[in-house]
Coordinates of C-alpha atoms in Angstrom, one line a residue:
M1 CA 136.5 77.9 78.0
A2 CA 136.4 79.0 81.1
T3 CA 134.0 80.2 82.8
T4 CA 132.5 83.4 82.7
E5 CA 130.2 85.3 84.5
P6 CA 126.8 84.2 83.3
T7 CA 124.9 88.0 82.6
T8 CA 121.5 88.5 82.9
V9 CA 118.8 88.4 80.0
T10 CA 118.0 91.5 78.3
A11 CA 116.4 92.8 75.1
D12 CA 119.6 92.0 73.1
R13 CA 119.9 88.7 74.8
A14 CA 116.6 87.7 73.2
A15 CA 117.2 88.8 69.8
T16 CA 120.1 87.2 69.5
L17 CA 118.3 84.0 70.7
R18 CA 115.4 84.6 67.7
E19 CA 118.5 85.0 65.1
V20 CA 120.5 81.7 66.3
L21 CA 118.1 79.7 66.9
P22 CA 114.2 80.6 64.0
A23 CA 111.7 78.9 65.0
V24 CA 110.8 76.4 63.3
P25 CA 107.3 77.1 61.3
R26 CA 103.3 75.7 61.7
R27 CA 100.3 76.1 60.8
R28 CA 98.6 78.9 62.0
T29 CA 95.5 78.8 64.0
R30 CA 92.5 79.6 62.7
I31 CA 89.9 82.1 63.3
G32 CA 86.7 81.7 61.7
L33 CA 84.4 84.7 62.6
V34 CA 80.1 85.5 61.5
A35 CA 77.7 88.4 62.8
G36 CA 74.8 88.2 62.4
G37 CA 70.8 89.8 63.2
L38 CA 67.9 89.8 62.2
G39 CA 66.5 91.0 58.7
T40 CA 63.1 91.5 59.5
Y41 CA 64.5 94.9 61.2
W42 CA 66.2 96.0 57.8
P43 CA 63.3 97.3 55.9
Q44 CA 61.7 99.3 58.9
F45 CA 64.7 100.6 59.7
P46 CA 67.5 101.6 56.6
D47 CA 69.9 102.9 59.2
L48 CA 71.0 100.0 61.5
L49 CA 72.0 97.8 58.4
P50 CA 75.3 99.5 58.1
Q51 CA 76.1 100.5 61.3
L52 CA 75.6 96.9 62.8
R53 CA 78.3 95.9 59.3
E54 CA 80.6 99.0 60.5
S55 CA 81.3 97.6 64.0
A56 CA 81.6 94.0 62.5
R57 CA 84.0 95.5 59.8
Y58 CA 85.6 96.5 62.6
V59 CA 85.9 93.6 64.4
T60 CA 87.1 91.5 62.4
E61 CA 90.4 93.5 62.2
R62 CA 91.6 93.4 65.7
L63 CA 90.6 89.6 65.0
R64 CA 93.3 90.6 62.2
Q65 CA 95.8 91.3 64.6
M66 CA 95.4 88.7 67.0
D67 CA 98.0 86.2 65.0
A68 CA 95.5 85.0 63.8
E69 CA 94.3 83.4 60.4
V70 CA 91.0 84.6 60.7
T71 CA 88.3 83.3 57.7
D72 CA 85.1 86.1 57.8
V73 CA 82.7 84.6 56.1
G74 CA 80.5 87.4 56.6
F75 CA 76.9 89.3 57.7
I76 CA 73.9 86.5 58.2
S77 CA 69.9 88.0 58.8
D78 CA 67.3 84.1 58.4
A79 CA 68.6 80.9 59.2
E80 CA 69.1 80.3 55.2
E81 CA 72.5 82.7 55.7
G82 CA 73.0 81.5 59.4
A83 CA 73.0 77.6 57.7
V84 CA 75.4 78.4 54.4
A85 CA 77.9 80.2 56.7
A86 CA 77.5 77.3 59.3
E87 CA 78.9 74.4 55.6
E88 CA 81.6 77.5 54.8
L89 CA 82.9 77.6 58.6
R90 CA 82.9 73.8 58.4
R91 CA 85.2 73.3 55.2
A92 CA 88.0 76.6 56.5
D93 CA 88.6 74.3 59.4
C94 CA 88.7 76.8 62.4
D95 CA 89.8 76.5 66.0
L96 CA 87.9 79.0 67.5
I97 CA 84.6 80.1 65.9
V98 CA 83.7 84.2 66.6
L99 CA 79.6 84.4 66.6
F100 CA 79.1 88.7 66.5
L101 CA 75.3 89.7 67.9
T102 CA 75.7 93.1 66.6
T103 CA 71.3 92.5 67.8
Y104 CA 69.1 90.7 68.1
L105 CA 68.0 87.4 66.5
T106 CA 67.4 83.9 66.3
S107 CA 68.5 81.5 67.6
S108 CA 68.0 79.2 64.8
M109 CA 69.6 81.4 62.7
V110 CA 73.4 80.5 64.5
L111 CA 73.0 76.9 66.4
P112 CA 73.2 75.7 63.1
I113 CA 76.9 76.9 63.3
A114 CA 77.6 75.2 66.8
R115 CA 76.7 71.5 65.3
R116 CA 77.7 71.8 61.5
A117 CA 81.6 72.9 62.2
H118 CA 81.8 70.9 65.6
T119 CA 84.6 73.8 66.2
P120 CA 84.4 75.3 69.6
V121 CA 82.6 79.1 69.7
L122 CA 82.6 81.9 71.0
V123 CA 79.6 84.2 71.2
I124 CA 80.9 87.9 71.3
D125 CA 77.7 90.9 71.8
L126 CA 79.3 94.2 72.3
Q127 CA 76.9 97.5 71.3
P128 CA 78.2 100.4 69.8
S129 CA 79.9 102.4 72.9
E130 CA 79.2 102.6 77.3
R131 CA 75.8 104.6 77.2
M132 CA 72.7 105.2 75.5
D133 CA 71.8 108.2 74.4
H134 CA 68.0 108.3 75.2
A135 CA 67.4 111.8 74.9
S136 CA 68.2 111.3 71.5
F137 CA 67.6 108.1 70.0
D138 CA 64.7 105.8 67.8
T139 CA 64.0 102.5 67.6
G140 CA 66.1 101.8 65.0
A141 CA 69.3 103.7 67.1
W142 CA 68.2 101.5 69.9
L143 CA 68.2 97.9 68.7
A144 CA 71.7 98.4 67.6
Y145 CA 72.5 98.7 71.7
C146 CA 70.7 94.5 72.1
G147 CA 73.0 92.4 71.2
Q148 CA 72.6 91.6 74.8
C149 CA 69.4 90.2 73.7
P150 CA 70.4 87.0 72.4
V151 CA 72.5 86.4 74.6
P152 CA 70.6 83.8 77.6
E153 CA 68.7 82.3 74.7
V154 CA 71.9 81.1 72.3
G155 CA 73.3 80.4 76.2
N156 CA 70.2 78.0 76.3
V157 CA 69.8 76.9 73.0
F158 CA 73.3 75.6 73.2
R159 CA 72.8 73.4 76.9
R160 CA 69.7 72.1 75.0
A161 CA 71.9 70.6 72.3
G162 CA 74.2 69.6 74.4
I163 CA 76.9 72.2 73.4
P164 CA 79.1 74.0 75.4
F165 CA 77.9 78.6 75.8
R166 CA 81.3 80.7 76.5
S167 CA 80.9 84.3 75.9
V168 CA 82.6 88.0 75.9
S169 CA 79.9 90.9 77.0
G170 CA 81.1 94.5 75.7
W171 CA 81.1 97.6 74.3
L172 CA 83.0 97.8 71.2
R173 CA 86.1 99.2 72.0
Q174 CA 85.7 98.7 75.4
E175 CA 89.4 97.1 75.8
S176 CA 88.4 94.9 79.0
A177 CA 85.9 92.9 76.7
W178 CA 89.1 92.8 74.1
R179 CA 91.4 91.1 77.1
R180 CA 88.2 88.3 77.2
I181 CA 88.0 87.6 73.7
E182 CA 92.0 87.4 73.3
Q183 CA 92.0 85.3 75.9
W184 CA 90.2 83.6 73.9
V185 CA 91.4 83.2 71.2
R186 CA 95.0 82.8 73.0
A187 CA 93.0 79.8 74.2
A188 CA 93.0 78.8 70.5
H189 CA 96.5 79.1 69.9
V190 CA 97.2 75.8 72.6
R191 CA 94.0 74.1 70.6
A192 CA 95.4 74.6 67.0
A193 CA 98.4 73.6 68.6
L194 CA 97.8 69.8 69.8
R195 CA 95.1 69.3 67.8
H196 CA 97.5 69.2 64.9
A197 CA 100.4 68.5 66.4
R198 CA 103.4 65.0 65.9
H199 CA 104.7 63.7 69.3
G200 CA 107.6 61.9 69.0
L201 CA 108.4 59.4 71.4
M202 CA 111.9 57.8 71.8
G203 CA 112.8 54.7 73.3
H204 CA 111.7 53.5 75.4
L205 CA 109.5 54.1 78.8
Y206 CA 112.5 55.3 82.3
P207 CA 111.9 51.9 83.8
G208 CA 108.8 52.3 86.9
M209 CA 107.6 55.7 86.4
L210 CA 104.1 53.8 86.3
D211 CA 103.5 58.2 86.4
V212 CA 104.8 58.7 83.4
S213 CA 103.0 55.8 80.9
T214 CA 100.8 56.9 78.5
D215 CA 98.0 55.4 75.9
L216 CA 99.3 56.8 73.0
T217 CA 95.8 56.3 71.1
L218 CA 95.1 58.5 74.0
L219 CA 95.6 62.1 72.7
P220 CA 94.8 61.7 69.4
A221 CA 91.2 60.5 71.5
T222 CA 90.9 64.2 73.3
F223 CA 93.1 65.9 70.9
G224 CA 93.7 64.9 67.9
S225 CA 97.6 64.8 67.5
H226 CA 99.1 61.9 66.1
V227 CA 102.5 60.3 68.2
E228 CA 105.0 59.0 65.7
V229 CA 107.6 56.0 67.9
L230 CA 110.7 56.5 67.0
E231 CA 113.8 54.0 67.1
F232 CA 116.9 55.6 69.0
D233 CA 118.1 53.7 66.0
D234 CA 116.1 55.9 63.8
L235 CA 118.8 59.2 66.3
R236 CA 122.3 57.1 65.4
H237 CA 121.7 56.0 61.3
R238 CA 121.0 60.6 60.9
V239 CA 124.6 61.1 63.9
E240 CA 126.9 58.9 61.4
K241 CA 125.6 61.4 58.7
V242 CA 126.5 64.4 60.6
T243 CA 130.5 65.9 58.7
E244 CA 132.9 67.3 61.2
Q245 CA 132.3 70.9 60.0
E246 CA 128.9 70.4 61.0
T247 CA 129.7 69.3 64.2
R248 CA 131.8 72.9 65.0
E249 CA 129.1 75.0 63.4
R250 CA 127.1 73.7 66.3
M251 CA 129.4 74.1 68.7
A252 CA 130.5 77.5 67.6
L253 CA 126.4 78.5 67.4
A254 CA 126.5 76.8 71.1
R255 CA 128.8 78.8 72.4
R256 CA 126.8 82.2 71.4
V257 CA 124.1 80.4 72.5
F258 CA 125.6 79.0 75.9
T259 CA 128.3 79.7 78.7
V260 CA 131.0 77.6 78.7
D261 CA 131.8 76.8 82.0
D262 CA 135.8 75.1 82.5
S263 CA 134.4 71.2 83.1
V264 CA 133.1 71.4 80.0
V265 CA 135.6 68.5 78.1
D266 CA 135.8 68.8 74.3
E267 CA 134.9 65.3 73.4
D268 CA 131.8 65.5 75.1
F269 CA 130.5 68.9 74.0
A270 CA 131.8 67.8 70.3
W271 CA 129.2 64.7 70.3
G272 CA 126.5 66.5 72.2
A273 CA 127.0 69.7 69.4
T274 CA 126.5 66.0 66.6
V275 CA 123.9 64.7 67.9
S276 CA 122.1 68.0 68.2
V277 CA 122.7 68.3 64.8
A278 CA 121.0 64.4 64.2
L279 CA 118.2 65.7 66.0
D280 CA 117.3 68.8 64.2
R281 CA 117.2 66.0 60.9
L282 CA 115.2 63.2 63.0
V283 CA 112.6 66.5 63.6
A284 CA 112.7 67.3 60.2
D285 CA 112.0 64.5 58.8
F286 CA 109.5 63.0 60.8
G287 CA 108.0 66.7 60.8
L288 CA 108.0 66.7 64.7
D289 CA 106.7 69.2 67.4
T290 CA 107.3 67.6 70.1
L291 CA 109.8 65.4 71.6
A292 CA 110.2 63.0 74.7
Y293 CA 112.6 60.3 74.5
Y294 CA 114.8 57.9 76.9
H295 CA 117.4 54.8 76.8
R296 CA 118.7 53.5 79.4
G297 CA 122.1 51.9 78.1
L298 CA 124.5 49.7 78.5
D299 CA 128.7 50.7 79.7
G300 CA 129.4 53.1 77.2
E301 CA 127.9 51.6 74.6
L302 CA 126.7 54.6 71.2
H303 CA 123.1 54.1 72.0
E304 CA 123.7 54.6 76.0
R305 CA 126.3 57.3 74.0
L306 CA 122.7 59.6 72.0
G307 CA 120.6 59.7 74.9
A308 CA 123.2 60.6 77.5
G309 CA 124.1 63.3 74.2
M310 CA 120.5 64.9 74.2
I311 CA 120.7 67.7 76.5
L312 CA 122.0 70.0 74.2
G313 CA 120.1 69.8 71.6
A314 CA 116.9 69.0 72.8
S315 CA 117.1 72.1 74.8
L316 CA 118.1 73.8 71.7
L317 CA 115.2 72.3 69.4
T318 CA 113.2 74.3 73.1
A319 CA 114.6 77.3 71.9
R320 CA 113.5 77.3 69.2
G321 CA 109.0 75.8 69.6
V322 CA 109.9 71.9 69.4
P323 CA 109.8 70.8 73.1
A324 CA 111.5 67.9 74.0
A325 CA 110.8 66.4 77.0
G326 CA 113.5 63.4 78.9
E327 CA 112.5 60.7 80.3
Y328 CA 110.3 59.5 77.9
E329 CA 107.6 61.8 79.5
L330 CA 105.3 62.3 76.6
R331 CA 102.9 64.1 78.8
T332 CA 104.9 66.5 79.9
S333 CA 106.2 67.5 76.3
V334 CA 102.7 67.9 75.2
A335 CA 101.6 70.9 78.0
Q336 CA 105.0 72.6 76.8
L337 CA 103.4 73.0 73.4
A338 CA 100.7 74.5 75.3
S339 CA 103.1 76.7 77.0
Q340 CA 104.5 77.5 73.9
S341 CA 101.7 78.1 71.8
I342 CA 100.8 81.0 74.1
G343 CA 104.1 82.4 74.0
A344 CA 104.9 82.2 77.9
G345 CA 107.5 79.4 76.7
G346 CA 107.9 76.1 78.5
S347 CA 110.3 73.9 80.6
F348 CA 111.0 70.3 81.7
T349 CA 110.8 70.4 85.3
E350 CA 109.9 68.3 89.4
I351 CA 110.4 69.0 92.3
Q352 CA 113.8 69.1 93.8
A353 CA 114.1 70.1 97.1
L354 CA 111.7 72.3 99.6
D355 CA 113.2 75.3 102.2
F356 CA 111.0 76.1 104.7
E357 CA 112.2 78.7 106.7
D358 CA 111.2 80.9 103.4
G359 CA 108.8 78.9 102.9
V360 CA 109.6 78.2 98.1
V361 CA 110.0 75.2 96.8
E362 CA 112.5 74.3 94.6
M363 CA 112.5 73.0 91.4
G364 CA 113.5 72.3 88.6
H365 CA 115.4 69.2 86.5
D366 CA 118.7 67.8 84.6
G367 CA 117.5 67.8 81.5
P368 CA 116.3 69.1 78.5
A369 CA 115.6 73.0 79.1
H370 CA 113.5 76.1 77.8
L371 CA 116.8 78.7 77.5
A372 CA 114.1 81.8 76.8
V373 CA 113.0 81.6 80.5
S374 CA 116.7 82.0 81.6
A375 CA 117.5 85.1 84.3
R376 CA 121.0 84.2 82.9
D377 CA 122.5 83.7 80.1
P378 CA 122.0 79.3 80.3
L379 CA 124.9 77.5 81.3
L380 CA 126.8 74.3 79.5
R381 CA 128.6 71.9 82.7
G382 CA 130.2 68.5 82.1
L383 CA 128.8 66.2 83.9
G384 CA 131.1 62.5 84.7
V385 CA 127.5 61.7 85.7
Y386 CA 123.8 61.9 84.6
H387 CA 122.0 61.0 88.4
G388 CA 119.4 58.7 87.6
K389 CA 120.8 57.9 84.3
R390 CA 123.9 56.5 82.6
G391 CA 126.2 58.6 80.3
W392 CA 128.1 61.5 81.0
G393 CA 128.3 64.3 79.3
V394 CA 126.8 68.5 78.8
S395 CA 124.5 69.4 81.2
V396 CA 121.9 72.7 81.1
E397 CA 122.1 74.8 84.0
F398 CA 119.9 77.9 85.1
D399 CA 117.7 79.9 87.6
V400 CA 114.0 80.4 85.5
Q401 CA 113.7 84.5 85.1
H402 CA 112.8 85.7 88.6
G403 CA 108.7 87.1 88.6
P404 CA 105.3 85.5 88.1
V405 CA 105.2 81.4 87.2
T406 CA 103.0 78.9 86.2
L407 CA 102.9 75.8 86.6
L408 CA 100.7 72.7 84.1
G409 CA 100.9 69.1 83.5
L410 CA 98.5 66.9 82.4
G411 CA 96.7 65.0 85.0
Q412 CA 94.5 62.3 84.1
D413 CA 91.6 59.8 86.0
A414 CA 90.6 56.4 85.6
D415 CA 88.9 56.7 83.0
G416 CA 91.1 57.7 81.0
S417 CA 91.0 61.1 80.5
L418 CA 92.9 64.2 81.0
S419 CA 92.9 67.3 83.2
F420 CA 95.0 70.8 83.1
I421 CA 96.7 70.8 86.1
T422 CA 97.5 74.7 86.6
S423 CA 99.3 76.8 89.8
E424 CA 100.5 80.2 89.9
G425 CA 103.3 80.9 91.7
T426 CA 106.6 83.4 91.9
V427 CA 110.7 82.5 90.9
V428 CA 112.4 84.1 93.5
P429 CA 115.9 84.9 94.0
G430 CA 118.1 82.3 97.0
P431 CA 120.7 79.6 97.5
L432 CA 120.6 77.7 94.1
L433 CA 122.7 74.5 93.6
E434 CA 124.7 74.4 90.8
I435 CA 124.3 70.3 89.9
G436 CA 124.5 70.6 85.8
N437 CA 120.5 71.6 86.2
T438 CA 117.7 73.6 85.5
T439 CA 116.1 75.1 89.0
S440 CA 114.9 77.6 90.4
R441 CA 112.4 79.1 93.7
V442 CA 108.6 78.5 93.8
D443 CA 106.8 80.9 96.4
F444 CA 103.1 79.2 96.2
G445 CA 102.2 82.2 99.9
R446 CA 102.1 78.9 101.2
D447 CA 103.8 76.3 103.5
P448 CA 105.6 74.7 100.9
G449 CA 105.0 71.2 102.6
E450 CA 100.5 72.4 102.0
W451 CA 101.3 73.2 98.7
V452 CA 103.0 70.2 97.6
D453 CA 100.0 67.6 99.3
A454 CA 98.0 70.0 97.9
W455 CA 99.4 69.3 94.3
S456 CA 99.8 65.4 94.1
A457 CA 96.5 64.6 95.0
T458 CA 95.6 66.7 92.0
G459 CA 96.0 64.0 89.2
V460 CA 99.5 65.4 88.2
G461 CA 102.9 63.0 87.0
H462 CA 105.7 63.8 88.9
H463 CA 107.4 66.3 85.6
W464 CA 105.7 69.0 84.3
S465 CA 106.3 72.9 82.3
L466 CA 107.5 75.4 83.9
S467 CA 106.6 78.4 81.8
V468 CA 106.6 82.6 82.9
G469 CA 103.6 84.8 83.7
H470 CA 100.3 84.4 85.1
H471 CA 97.9 81.9 82.8
T472 CA 96.2 79.7 84.5
A473 CA 93.2 81.8 83.0
D474 CA 94.4 80.8 79.0
F475 CA 95.2 76.7 80.9
R476 CA 91.3 76.8 82.1
A477 CA 89.2 78.4 78.8
A478 CA 92.2 75.9 76.5
A479 CA 90.3 73.1 78.8
S480 CA 86.3 74.4 77.8
L481 CA 87.7 73.9 74.1
L482 CA 89.2 71.0 74.4
G483 CA 87.0 69.5 76.3
I484 CA 88.7 68.3 79.3
D485 CA 88.8 69.2 82.9
H486 CA 91.3 72.0 84.0
R487 CA 92.1 71.8 87.8
E488 CA 94.2 74.5 90.0
V489 CA 96.1 74.8 92.9

């Protein structure tokens, strides 16, 4: 097929991607909600509780608009009701609990919720409006505005109990306060994705890449996720069962998604399509949420051909929400999943070169890419040789959408602990290599050499996830919910 000029991404093209590459379904993020106030007030001020319950209903409605499953355990008025709510929320297996302080309450009412549920808690206090009407308010009307009063008390008790404290204070319909709440819900999406993920790890370590090596106990210990160790023979077995009709159908799908360069050899295209069909079955059979892979192989034998044929199928999987990373880069596939969970994409990336004249860092990678972050229709290019790897075949080439981007890497320290490492920049236009790689020119607003020094000093490996938009605040909040450090360059 002759080369055609790639076209700029449009809403129609995004819709086409969703149509031809339906997302793999996942467990929805679960948000627990409990509202409360001091029951002593109810007989003293009969109009107060109905007003607070109405505010609680509004909070429930807003949370249910945030692409999450909300478990609302109701309104608590004393410590006994708090203990009952704590047990309900424990059984709900939430990813975040939102504790709405509608008026003053005692810390004894809410401490059991944080301790027994074993779930991060966000305290919110949203008074009914921007300010009180001082001339007309009596004590009962004032108490509806007193949700901020117990926030320091709760913060103090949480700290003494060793429980991380986070809060959002504002008024009920204040959109800036809701944006802060939404940020914590996005962070809960990351926690949910990593807590329940099944990470596929297929093949073996790229020889010599010591930074890529990951203790397989570390991910379940840190996040609760599972690592499924796979052999390339698991893929081979499924490749052998792909029919010629399935291969033709996958090639037709690829032509809808990619511009196919005239350097692509039909035989290699068909092989990549066959491997793609088998990869889909591998992911389905093992229930995978991510896949990291590498296999060196020898002299054109089957396992080498399998490794070389991964790029098309791994890119299509990534576009469907199952991030794939080459070079056995498990921690980067985890970072890609975190990026994916907040709707920001997340493509396998490393540094390629520095442009000191334009002040940009050129970065990208060969191998699988996230098609949704491409600035144009992604290109399939045929390569007779893969640099640094054995084999040959079809590869993916594109530039990332111009505009704000965020890098997210998983660092690891001497004590084994993981951290989120982020940096925000802007993808800008300029000359690009045409070598079958994803590539982009990122301006970090500083000398590119100085940026490389600062980025490398954080403990990040030499691969990471690149996503569209600025999301450092989201990843900082996610690190808080996950109980790991966050570092920003």
